[in-house]
Short mmCIF file of C-alpha atoms in Angstrom, two decimals:
data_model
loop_
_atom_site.label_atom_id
_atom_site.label_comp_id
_atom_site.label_asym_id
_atom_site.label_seq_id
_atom_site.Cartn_x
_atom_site.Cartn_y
_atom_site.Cartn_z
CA UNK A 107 91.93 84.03 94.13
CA UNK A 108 91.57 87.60 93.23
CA UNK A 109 94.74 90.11 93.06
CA UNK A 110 95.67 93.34 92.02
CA UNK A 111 98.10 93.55 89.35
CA UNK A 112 100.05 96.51 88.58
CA UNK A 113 102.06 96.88 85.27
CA UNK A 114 105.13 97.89 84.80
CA UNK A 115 107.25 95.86 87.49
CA UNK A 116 110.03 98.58 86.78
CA UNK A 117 110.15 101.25 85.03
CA UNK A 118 113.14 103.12 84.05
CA UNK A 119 113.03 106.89 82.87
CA UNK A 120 114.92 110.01 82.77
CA UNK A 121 114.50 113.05 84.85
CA UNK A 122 111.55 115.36 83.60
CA UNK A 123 109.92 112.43 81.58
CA UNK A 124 106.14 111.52 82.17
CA UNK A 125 105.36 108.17 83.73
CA UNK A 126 102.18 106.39 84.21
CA UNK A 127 101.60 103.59 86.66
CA UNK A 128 98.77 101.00 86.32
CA UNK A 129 97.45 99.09 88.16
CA UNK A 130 94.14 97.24 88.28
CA UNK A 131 92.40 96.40 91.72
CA UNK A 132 90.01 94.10 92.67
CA UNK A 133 86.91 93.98 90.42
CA UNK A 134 84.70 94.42 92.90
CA UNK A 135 86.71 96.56 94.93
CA UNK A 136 85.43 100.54 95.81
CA UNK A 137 87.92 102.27 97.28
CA UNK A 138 91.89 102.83 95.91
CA UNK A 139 94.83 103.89 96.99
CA UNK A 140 98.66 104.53 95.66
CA UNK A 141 101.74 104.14 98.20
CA UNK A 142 105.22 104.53 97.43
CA UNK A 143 108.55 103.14 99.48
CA UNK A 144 111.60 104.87 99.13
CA UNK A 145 114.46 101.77 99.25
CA UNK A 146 115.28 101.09 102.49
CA UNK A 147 112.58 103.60 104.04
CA UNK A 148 109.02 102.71 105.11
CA UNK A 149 105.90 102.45 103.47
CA UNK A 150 103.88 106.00 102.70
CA UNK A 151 100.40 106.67 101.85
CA UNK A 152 100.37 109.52 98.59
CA UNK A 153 96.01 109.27 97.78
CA UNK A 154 93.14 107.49 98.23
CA UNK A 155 90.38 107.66 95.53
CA UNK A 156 86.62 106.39 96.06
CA UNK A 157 83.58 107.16 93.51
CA UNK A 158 85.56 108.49 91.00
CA UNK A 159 87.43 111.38 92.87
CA UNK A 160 90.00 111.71 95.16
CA UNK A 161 89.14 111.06 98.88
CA UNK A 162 92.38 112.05 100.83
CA UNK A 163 95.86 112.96 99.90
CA UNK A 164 99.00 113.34 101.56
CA UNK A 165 101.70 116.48 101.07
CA UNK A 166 103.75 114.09 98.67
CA UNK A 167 100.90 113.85 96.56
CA UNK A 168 101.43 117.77 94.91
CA UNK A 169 100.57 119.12 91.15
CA UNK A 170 102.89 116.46 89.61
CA UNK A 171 100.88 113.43 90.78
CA UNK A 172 97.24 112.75 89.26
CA UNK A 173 95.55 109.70 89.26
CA UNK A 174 92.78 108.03 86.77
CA UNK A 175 90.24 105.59 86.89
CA UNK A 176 89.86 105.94 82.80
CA UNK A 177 88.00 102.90 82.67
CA UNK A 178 85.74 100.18 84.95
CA UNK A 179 89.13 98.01 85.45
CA UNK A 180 92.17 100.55 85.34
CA UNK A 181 92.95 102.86 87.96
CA UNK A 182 96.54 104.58 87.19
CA UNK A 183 99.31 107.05 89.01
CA UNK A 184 100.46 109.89 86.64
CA UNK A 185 104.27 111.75 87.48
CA UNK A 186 104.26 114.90 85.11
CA UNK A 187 107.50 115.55 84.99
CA UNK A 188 109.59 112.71 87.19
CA UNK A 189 112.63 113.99 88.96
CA UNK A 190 115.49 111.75 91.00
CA UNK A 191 113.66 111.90 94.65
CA UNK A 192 110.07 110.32 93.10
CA UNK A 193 112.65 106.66 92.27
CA UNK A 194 110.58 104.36 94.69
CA UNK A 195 108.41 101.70 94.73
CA UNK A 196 104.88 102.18 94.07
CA UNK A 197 102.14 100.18 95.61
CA UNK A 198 98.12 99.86 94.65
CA UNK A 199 96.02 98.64 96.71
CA UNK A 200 92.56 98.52 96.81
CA UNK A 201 89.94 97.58 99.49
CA UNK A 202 85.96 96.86 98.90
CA UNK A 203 85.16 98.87 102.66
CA UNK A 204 86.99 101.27 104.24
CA UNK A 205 87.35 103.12 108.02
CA UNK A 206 87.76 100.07 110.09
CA UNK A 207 86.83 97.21 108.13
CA UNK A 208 88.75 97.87 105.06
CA UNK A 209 91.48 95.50 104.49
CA UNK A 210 93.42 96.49 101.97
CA UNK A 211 95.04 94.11 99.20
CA UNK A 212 98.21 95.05 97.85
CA UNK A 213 99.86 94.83 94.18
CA UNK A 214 103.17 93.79 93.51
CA UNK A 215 104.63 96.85 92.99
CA UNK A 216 106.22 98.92 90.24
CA UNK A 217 110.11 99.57 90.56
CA UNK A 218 110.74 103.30 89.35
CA UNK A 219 113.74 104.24 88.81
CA UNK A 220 114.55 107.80 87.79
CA UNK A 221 118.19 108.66 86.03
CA UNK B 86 107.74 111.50 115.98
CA UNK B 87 106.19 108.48 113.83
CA UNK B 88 102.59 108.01 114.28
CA UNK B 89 103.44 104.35 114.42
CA UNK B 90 106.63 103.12 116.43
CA UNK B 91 107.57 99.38 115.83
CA UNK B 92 110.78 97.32 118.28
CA UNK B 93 112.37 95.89 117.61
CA UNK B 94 113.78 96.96 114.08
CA UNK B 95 115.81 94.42 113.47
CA UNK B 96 115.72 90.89 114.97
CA UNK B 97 117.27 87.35 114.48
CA UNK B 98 116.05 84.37 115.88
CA UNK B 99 117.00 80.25 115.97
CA UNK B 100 114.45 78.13 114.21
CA UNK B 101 111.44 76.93 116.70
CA UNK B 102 112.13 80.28 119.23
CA UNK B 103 108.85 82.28 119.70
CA UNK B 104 108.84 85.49 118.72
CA UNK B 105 107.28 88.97 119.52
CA UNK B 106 107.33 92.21 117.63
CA UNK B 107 105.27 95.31 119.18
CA UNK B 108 103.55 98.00 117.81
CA UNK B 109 103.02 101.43 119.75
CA UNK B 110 100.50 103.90 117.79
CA UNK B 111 99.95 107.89 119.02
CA UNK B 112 96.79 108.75 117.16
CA UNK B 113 92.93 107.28 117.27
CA UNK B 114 92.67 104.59 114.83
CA UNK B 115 89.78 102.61 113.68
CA UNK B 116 91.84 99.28 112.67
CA UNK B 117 94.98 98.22 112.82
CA UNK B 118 97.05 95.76 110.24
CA UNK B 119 99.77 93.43 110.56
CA UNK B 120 101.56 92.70 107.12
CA UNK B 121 104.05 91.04 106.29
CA UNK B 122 106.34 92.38 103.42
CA UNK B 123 109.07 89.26 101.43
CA UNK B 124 112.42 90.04 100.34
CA UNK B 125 111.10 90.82 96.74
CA UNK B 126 108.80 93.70 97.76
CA UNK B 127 105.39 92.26 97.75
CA UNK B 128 102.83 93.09 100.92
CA UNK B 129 100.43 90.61 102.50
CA UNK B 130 97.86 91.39 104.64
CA UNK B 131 98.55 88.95 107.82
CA UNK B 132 95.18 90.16 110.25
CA UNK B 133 93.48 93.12 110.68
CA UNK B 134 92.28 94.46 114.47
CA UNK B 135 90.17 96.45 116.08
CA UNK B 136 90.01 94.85 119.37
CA UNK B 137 90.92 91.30 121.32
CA UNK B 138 93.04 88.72 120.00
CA UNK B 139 93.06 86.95 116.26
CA UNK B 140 95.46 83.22 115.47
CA UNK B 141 96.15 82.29 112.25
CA UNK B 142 98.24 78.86 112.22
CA UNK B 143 101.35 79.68 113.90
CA UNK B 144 100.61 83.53 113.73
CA UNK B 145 98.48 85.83 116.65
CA UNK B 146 97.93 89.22 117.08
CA UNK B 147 96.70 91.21 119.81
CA UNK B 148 95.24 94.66 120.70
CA UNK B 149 95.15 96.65 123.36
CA UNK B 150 93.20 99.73 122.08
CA UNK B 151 93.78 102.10 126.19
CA UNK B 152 97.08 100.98 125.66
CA UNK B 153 97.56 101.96 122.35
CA UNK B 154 99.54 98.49 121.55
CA UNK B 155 99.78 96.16 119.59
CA UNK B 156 101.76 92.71 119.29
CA UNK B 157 102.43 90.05 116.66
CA UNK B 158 103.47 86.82 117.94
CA UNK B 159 104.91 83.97 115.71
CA UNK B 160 105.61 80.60 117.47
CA UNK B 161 107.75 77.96 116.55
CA UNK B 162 109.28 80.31 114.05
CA UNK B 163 111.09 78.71 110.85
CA UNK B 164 113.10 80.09 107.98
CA UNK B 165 110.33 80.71 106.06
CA UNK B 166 109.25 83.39 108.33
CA UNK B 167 112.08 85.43 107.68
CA UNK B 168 110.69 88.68 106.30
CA UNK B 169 109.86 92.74 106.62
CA UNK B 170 106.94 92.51 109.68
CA UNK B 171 104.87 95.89 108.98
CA UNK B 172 102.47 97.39 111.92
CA UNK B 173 100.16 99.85 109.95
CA UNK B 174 97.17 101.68 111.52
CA UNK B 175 93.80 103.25 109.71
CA UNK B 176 93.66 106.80 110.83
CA UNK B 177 89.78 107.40 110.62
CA UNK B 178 89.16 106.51 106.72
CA UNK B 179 91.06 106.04 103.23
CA UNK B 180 94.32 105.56 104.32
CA UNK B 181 96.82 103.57 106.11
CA UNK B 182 99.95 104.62 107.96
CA UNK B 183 102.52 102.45 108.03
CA UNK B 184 105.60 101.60 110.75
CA UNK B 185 108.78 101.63 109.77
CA UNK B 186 109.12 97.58 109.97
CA UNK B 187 110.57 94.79 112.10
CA UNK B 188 112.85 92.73 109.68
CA UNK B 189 112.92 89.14 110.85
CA UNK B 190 115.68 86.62 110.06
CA UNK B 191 115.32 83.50 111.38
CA UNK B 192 117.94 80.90 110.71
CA UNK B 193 117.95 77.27 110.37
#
């Protein structure tokens, strides 16, 4: 069966470093998204990205976050310069539809932890 | 306030007791999703809503959109079940926002 896969599953880096998160949905999947869970707090959306461009972001999402779809398979989250409060779980997901019949498959997550 | 208010937060149950976690959402939605989130981290999608009533083995959900409610039902629950429960609505397109959980124990 089809999954998304991210890569790392934790990723350990200091303050101020650059991190990039991949992940790579569901080949025939259209729309993307990155989430992020702060331990112990609940799940939050940061963008959604459809066609090649972002579709929607939220106010965590600011000048430090980009994202990428640098090839047909890869779609990545880039932290410019990482500090403490960004250590969280990241989710992809991706869904083939979206606005009411997009179900949305989830990746296993990458643990980042920021020192 | 959340967008998405889940009860209970917490809840532990005896193997074979149904069980019922609700799912109160302020804002016009065009689905709602019940997933269910392990002890490791990983999300699964459990049903997806946008009206009625939807069973899946010992899993339903229901819907009442004038209500703005929701409820996951698990019968006979077992051990197994024991997990994060996660109510999450689709706020017109692109994007879903999430409840803060119902973590289930259920013991043997």
């Amino acid at each position: 069966e089809p999954e998304v896969t991210q890569t790392p599953s934790h990723q350990v880096t200091q303050m101020g470093q650059e991190v990039i998160l991949r992940c790579v949905p569901i080949s025939n999947h259209l729309y993307f998204y990155w989430y992020r869970q702060i331990l112990g707090q609940k799940v939050e959306f940061l963008v959604s990205f459809y066609n090649n461009e972002i579709s929607e972001k939220s106010e965590i999402f600011d000048d430090q976050f980009s994202v990428e779809r640098p090839d047909g398979s890869n779609f990545t989250l880039k932290i410019r310069s990482t500090k403490l409060e960004d250590s969280a779980m990241y989710f992809c997901a991706s869904s083939h539809t979206s606005g009411g019949a997009g179900e949305q498959f989830f990746g296993p997550g990458t643990r980042l932890t920021v020192l | 306030k959340n967008e998405v208010e889940q009860s209970p937060q917490n809840l532990t149950a005896q193997e074979g007791e149904f069980i019922t976690i609700n799912c109160s959402y302020s804002v016009g939605i065009s689905a709602l999703h019940w997933l269910q989130q392990h002890p490791g981290g990983g999300i699964v999608s459990l049903f997806m809503l946008s009206s009625g009533k939807k069973k899946h083995g010992r899993l339903i959900a229901t819907i009442n959109i004038q209500e703005k409610h929701s409820s996951l039902h698990i019968t006979a629950s077992h051990p197994r079940d024991s997990a994060v429960y996660i109510c999450a609505v689709e706020k017109g397109t692109y994007k879903y926002i999430f409840g803060t959980g119902t973590r289930l124990k259920v013991l043997a």
